[in-house]
Coordinates of C-alpha atoms in Angstrom, one line a residue:
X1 CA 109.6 40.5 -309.0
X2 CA 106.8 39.8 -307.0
X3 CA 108.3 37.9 -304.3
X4 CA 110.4 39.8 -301.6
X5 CA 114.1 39.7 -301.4
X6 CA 113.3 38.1 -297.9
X7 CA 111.7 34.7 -299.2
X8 CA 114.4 34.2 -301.9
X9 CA 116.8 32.2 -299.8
X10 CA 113.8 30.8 -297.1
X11 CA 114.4 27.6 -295.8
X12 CA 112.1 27.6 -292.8
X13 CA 109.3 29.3 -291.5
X14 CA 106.5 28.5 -288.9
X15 CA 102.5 28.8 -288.7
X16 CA 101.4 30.1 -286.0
X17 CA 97.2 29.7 -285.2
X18 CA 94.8 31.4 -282.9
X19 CA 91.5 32.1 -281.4
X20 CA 90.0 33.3 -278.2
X21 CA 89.4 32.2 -274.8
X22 CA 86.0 33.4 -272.8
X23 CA 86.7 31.8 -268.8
X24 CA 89.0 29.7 -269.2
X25 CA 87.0 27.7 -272.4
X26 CA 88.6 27.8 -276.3
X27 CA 85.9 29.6 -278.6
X28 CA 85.5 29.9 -282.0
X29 CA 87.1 33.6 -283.3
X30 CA 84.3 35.3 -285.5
X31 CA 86.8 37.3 -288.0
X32 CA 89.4 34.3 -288.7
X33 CA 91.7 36.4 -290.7
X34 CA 95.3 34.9 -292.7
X35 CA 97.9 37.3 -291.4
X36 CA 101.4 37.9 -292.7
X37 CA 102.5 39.2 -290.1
X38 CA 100.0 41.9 -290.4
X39 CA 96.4 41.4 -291.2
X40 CA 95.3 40.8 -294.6
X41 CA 91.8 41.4 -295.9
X42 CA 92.0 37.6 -296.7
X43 CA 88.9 35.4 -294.6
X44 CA 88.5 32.2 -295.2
X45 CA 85.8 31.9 -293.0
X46 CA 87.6 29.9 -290.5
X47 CA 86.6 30.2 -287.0
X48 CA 90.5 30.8 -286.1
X49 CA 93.8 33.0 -287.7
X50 CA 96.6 31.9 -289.2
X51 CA 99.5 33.8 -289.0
X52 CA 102.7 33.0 -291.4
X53 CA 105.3 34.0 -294.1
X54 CA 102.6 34.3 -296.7
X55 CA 103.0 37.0 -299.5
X56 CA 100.7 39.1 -299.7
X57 CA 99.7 41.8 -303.0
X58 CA 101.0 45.5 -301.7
X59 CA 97.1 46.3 -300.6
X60 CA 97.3 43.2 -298.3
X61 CA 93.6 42.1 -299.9
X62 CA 95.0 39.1 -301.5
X63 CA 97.7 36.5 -301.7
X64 CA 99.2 35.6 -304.8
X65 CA 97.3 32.7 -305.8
X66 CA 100.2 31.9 -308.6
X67 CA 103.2 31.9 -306.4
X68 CA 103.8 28.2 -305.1
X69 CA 104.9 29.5 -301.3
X70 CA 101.9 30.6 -300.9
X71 CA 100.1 27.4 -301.6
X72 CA 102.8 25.5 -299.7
X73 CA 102.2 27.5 -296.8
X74 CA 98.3 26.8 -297.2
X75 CA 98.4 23.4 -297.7
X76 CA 101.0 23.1 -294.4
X77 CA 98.8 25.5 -292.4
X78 CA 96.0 22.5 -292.7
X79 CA 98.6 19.9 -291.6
X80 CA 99.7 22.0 -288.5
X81 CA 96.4 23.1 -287.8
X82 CA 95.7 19.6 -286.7
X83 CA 98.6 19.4 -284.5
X84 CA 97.4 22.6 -283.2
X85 CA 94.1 20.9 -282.2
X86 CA 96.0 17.8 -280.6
X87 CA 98.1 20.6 -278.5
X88 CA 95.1 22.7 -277.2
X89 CA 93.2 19.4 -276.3
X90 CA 96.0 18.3 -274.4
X91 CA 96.5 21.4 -272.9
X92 CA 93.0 22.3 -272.0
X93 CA 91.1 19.3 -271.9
X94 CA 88.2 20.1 -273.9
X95 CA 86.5 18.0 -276.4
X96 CA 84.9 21.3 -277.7
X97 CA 88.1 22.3 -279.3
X98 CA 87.1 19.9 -282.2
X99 CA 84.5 22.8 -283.2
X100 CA 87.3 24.8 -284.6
X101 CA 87.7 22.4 -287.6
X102 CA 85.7 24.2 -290.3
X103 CA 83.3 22.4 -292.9
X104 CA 86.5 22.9 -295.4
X105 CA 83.4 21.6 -298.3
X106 CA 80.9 23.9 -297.5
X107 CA 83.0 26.9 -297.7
X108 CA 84.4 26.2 -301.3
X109 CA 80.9 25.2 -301.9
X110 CA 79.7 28.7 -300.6
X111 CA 82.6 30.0 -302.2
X112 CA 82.8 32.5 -305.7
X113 CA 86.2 33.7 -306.2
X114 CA 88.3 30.8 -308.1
X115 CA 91.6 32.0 -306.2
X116 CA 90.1 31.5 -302.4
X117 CA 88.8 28.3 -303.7
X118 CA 91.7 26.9 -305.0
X119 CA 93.2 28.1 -301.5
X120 CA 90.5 26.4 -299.5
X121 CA 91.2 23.3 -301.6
X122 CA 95.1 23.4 -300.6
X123 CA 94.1 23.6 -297.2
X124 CA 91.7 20.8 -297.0
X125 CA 94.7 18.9 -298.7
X126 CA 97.1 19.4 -295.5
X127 CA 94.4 19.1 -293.4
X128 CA 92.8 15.8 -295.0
X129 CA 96.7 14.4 -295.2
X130 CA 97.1 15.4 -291.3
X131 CA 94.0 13.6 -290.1
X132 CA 95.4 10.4 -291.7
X133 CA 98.6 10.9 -290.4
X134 CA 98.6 12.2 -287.1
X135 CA 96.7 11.3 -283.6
X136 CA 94.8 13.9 -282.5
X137 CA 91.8 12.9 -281.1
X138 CA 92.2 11.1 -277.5
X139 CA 90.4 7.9 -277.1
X140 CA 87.7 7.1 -274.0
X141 CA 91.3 6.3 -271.8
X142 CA 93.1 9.7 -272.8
X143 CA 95.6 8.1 -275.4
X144 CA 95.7 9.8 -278.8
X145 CA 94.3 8.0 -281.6
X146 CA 94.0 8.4 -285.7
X147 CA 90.7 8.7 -286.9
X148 CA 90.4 5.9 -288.3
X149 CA 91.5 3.7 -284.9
X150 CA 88.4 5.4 -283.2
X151 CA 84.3 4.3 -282.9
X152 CA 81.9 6.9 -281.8
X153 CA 79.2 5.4 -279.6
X154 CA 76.2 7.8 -279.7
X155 CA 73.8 5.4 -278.2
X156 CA 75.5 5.4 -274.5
X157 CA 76.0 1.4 -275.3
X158 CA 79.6 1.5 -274.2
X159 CA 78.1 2.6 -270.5
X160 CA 76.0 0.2 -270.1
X161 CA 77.5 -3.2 -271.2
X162 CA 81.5 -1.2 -270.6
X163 CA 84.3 -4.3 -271.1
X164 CA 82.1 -6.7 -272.9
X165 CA 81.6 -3.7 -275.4
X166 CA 84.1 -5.5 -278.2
X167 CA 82.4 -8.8 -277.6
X168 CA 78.7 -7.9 -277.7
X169 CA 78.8 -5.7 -280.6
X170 CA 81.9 -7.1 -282.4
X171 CA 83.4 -3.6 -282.8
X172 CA 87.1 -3.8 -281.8
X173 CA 88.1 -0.2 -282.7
X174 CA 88.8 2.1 -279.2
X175 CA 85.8 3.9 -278.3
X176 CA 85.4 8.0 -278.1
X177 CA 83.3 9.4 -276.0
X178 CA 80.1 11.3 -277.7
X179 CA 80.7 14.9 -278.2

């Protein structure tokens, strides 16, 4: 009763994420508001939107916590949110795009309301799965690499001693540039 003729028979649908641009650079969008289409009063305090077939409650405040598309949908928006980074970062060359990835635990931690938490929990669950899964995150040569395929050299090291890198400091993960 609560779900819309629409969704009954739904075997597809697509996310859809955004933010702003200021000269040419990606920024962070202040109001990152879930849409269905049309805004909902729903912020999870990400610095982007999400726009998809959620179901809303007839005020638009809320989603239906209960209904199971919903939390699908959540859970898939963190997993194509990642490819959405990997996209933009290949499209606009910015290491800075990697500031749109919210501290998923600080908001639940900051977080009252038991629905939006368990939402913000079905996100992190896409978005934790995705970062295992997908390469996103280009290495100090440009190719895409997982996470876990990547060492962050914070001390310039890798400048100074360059090739012999692996050998001096026995670390033979690819290297990403500071960011």
């Amino acid at each position: 009763e609560r779900i819309p003729e629409k969704f009954e028979d739904i075997y597809s649908t697509v996310l859809t994420f955004a933010t702003r641009k200021e000269n040419g650079i990606i920024k962070p969008t202040e109001e990152g508001k879930l849409y269905a289409y049309l805004p909902t009063d729903l912020n999870f305090g990400f610095p982007f939107l999400i726009n998809g077939d959620f179901i809303p409650d007839g005020s638009r405040d809320k989603l239906f916590w209960d209904i199971k598309w919903n939390q699908f949908l959540i859970e898939e928006s963190g997993f194509q949110f990642v490819l959405w980074l990997r996209k933009l970062v290949e499209k606009y060359k910015q290491l800075d795009i990697y500031d749109l990835i919210p501290d998923i635990d600080n908001l639940i931690d900051d977080e009252l309301d038991k629905d939006r938490i368990q939402y913000l929990e079905f996100f992190k669950s896409g978005f934790s799965r995705a970062v295992q899964e997908i390469e996103f995150i280009p290495d100090n040569e440009g190719v895409f690499r997982k996470v876990e395929q990547l060492f962050i050299d914070k001390t310039g090291l890798f400048d100074l001693v360059n090739e012999s890198f692996s050998e001096f400091t026995g670390i033979d993960n690819l290297l990403l540039h500071p960011l």
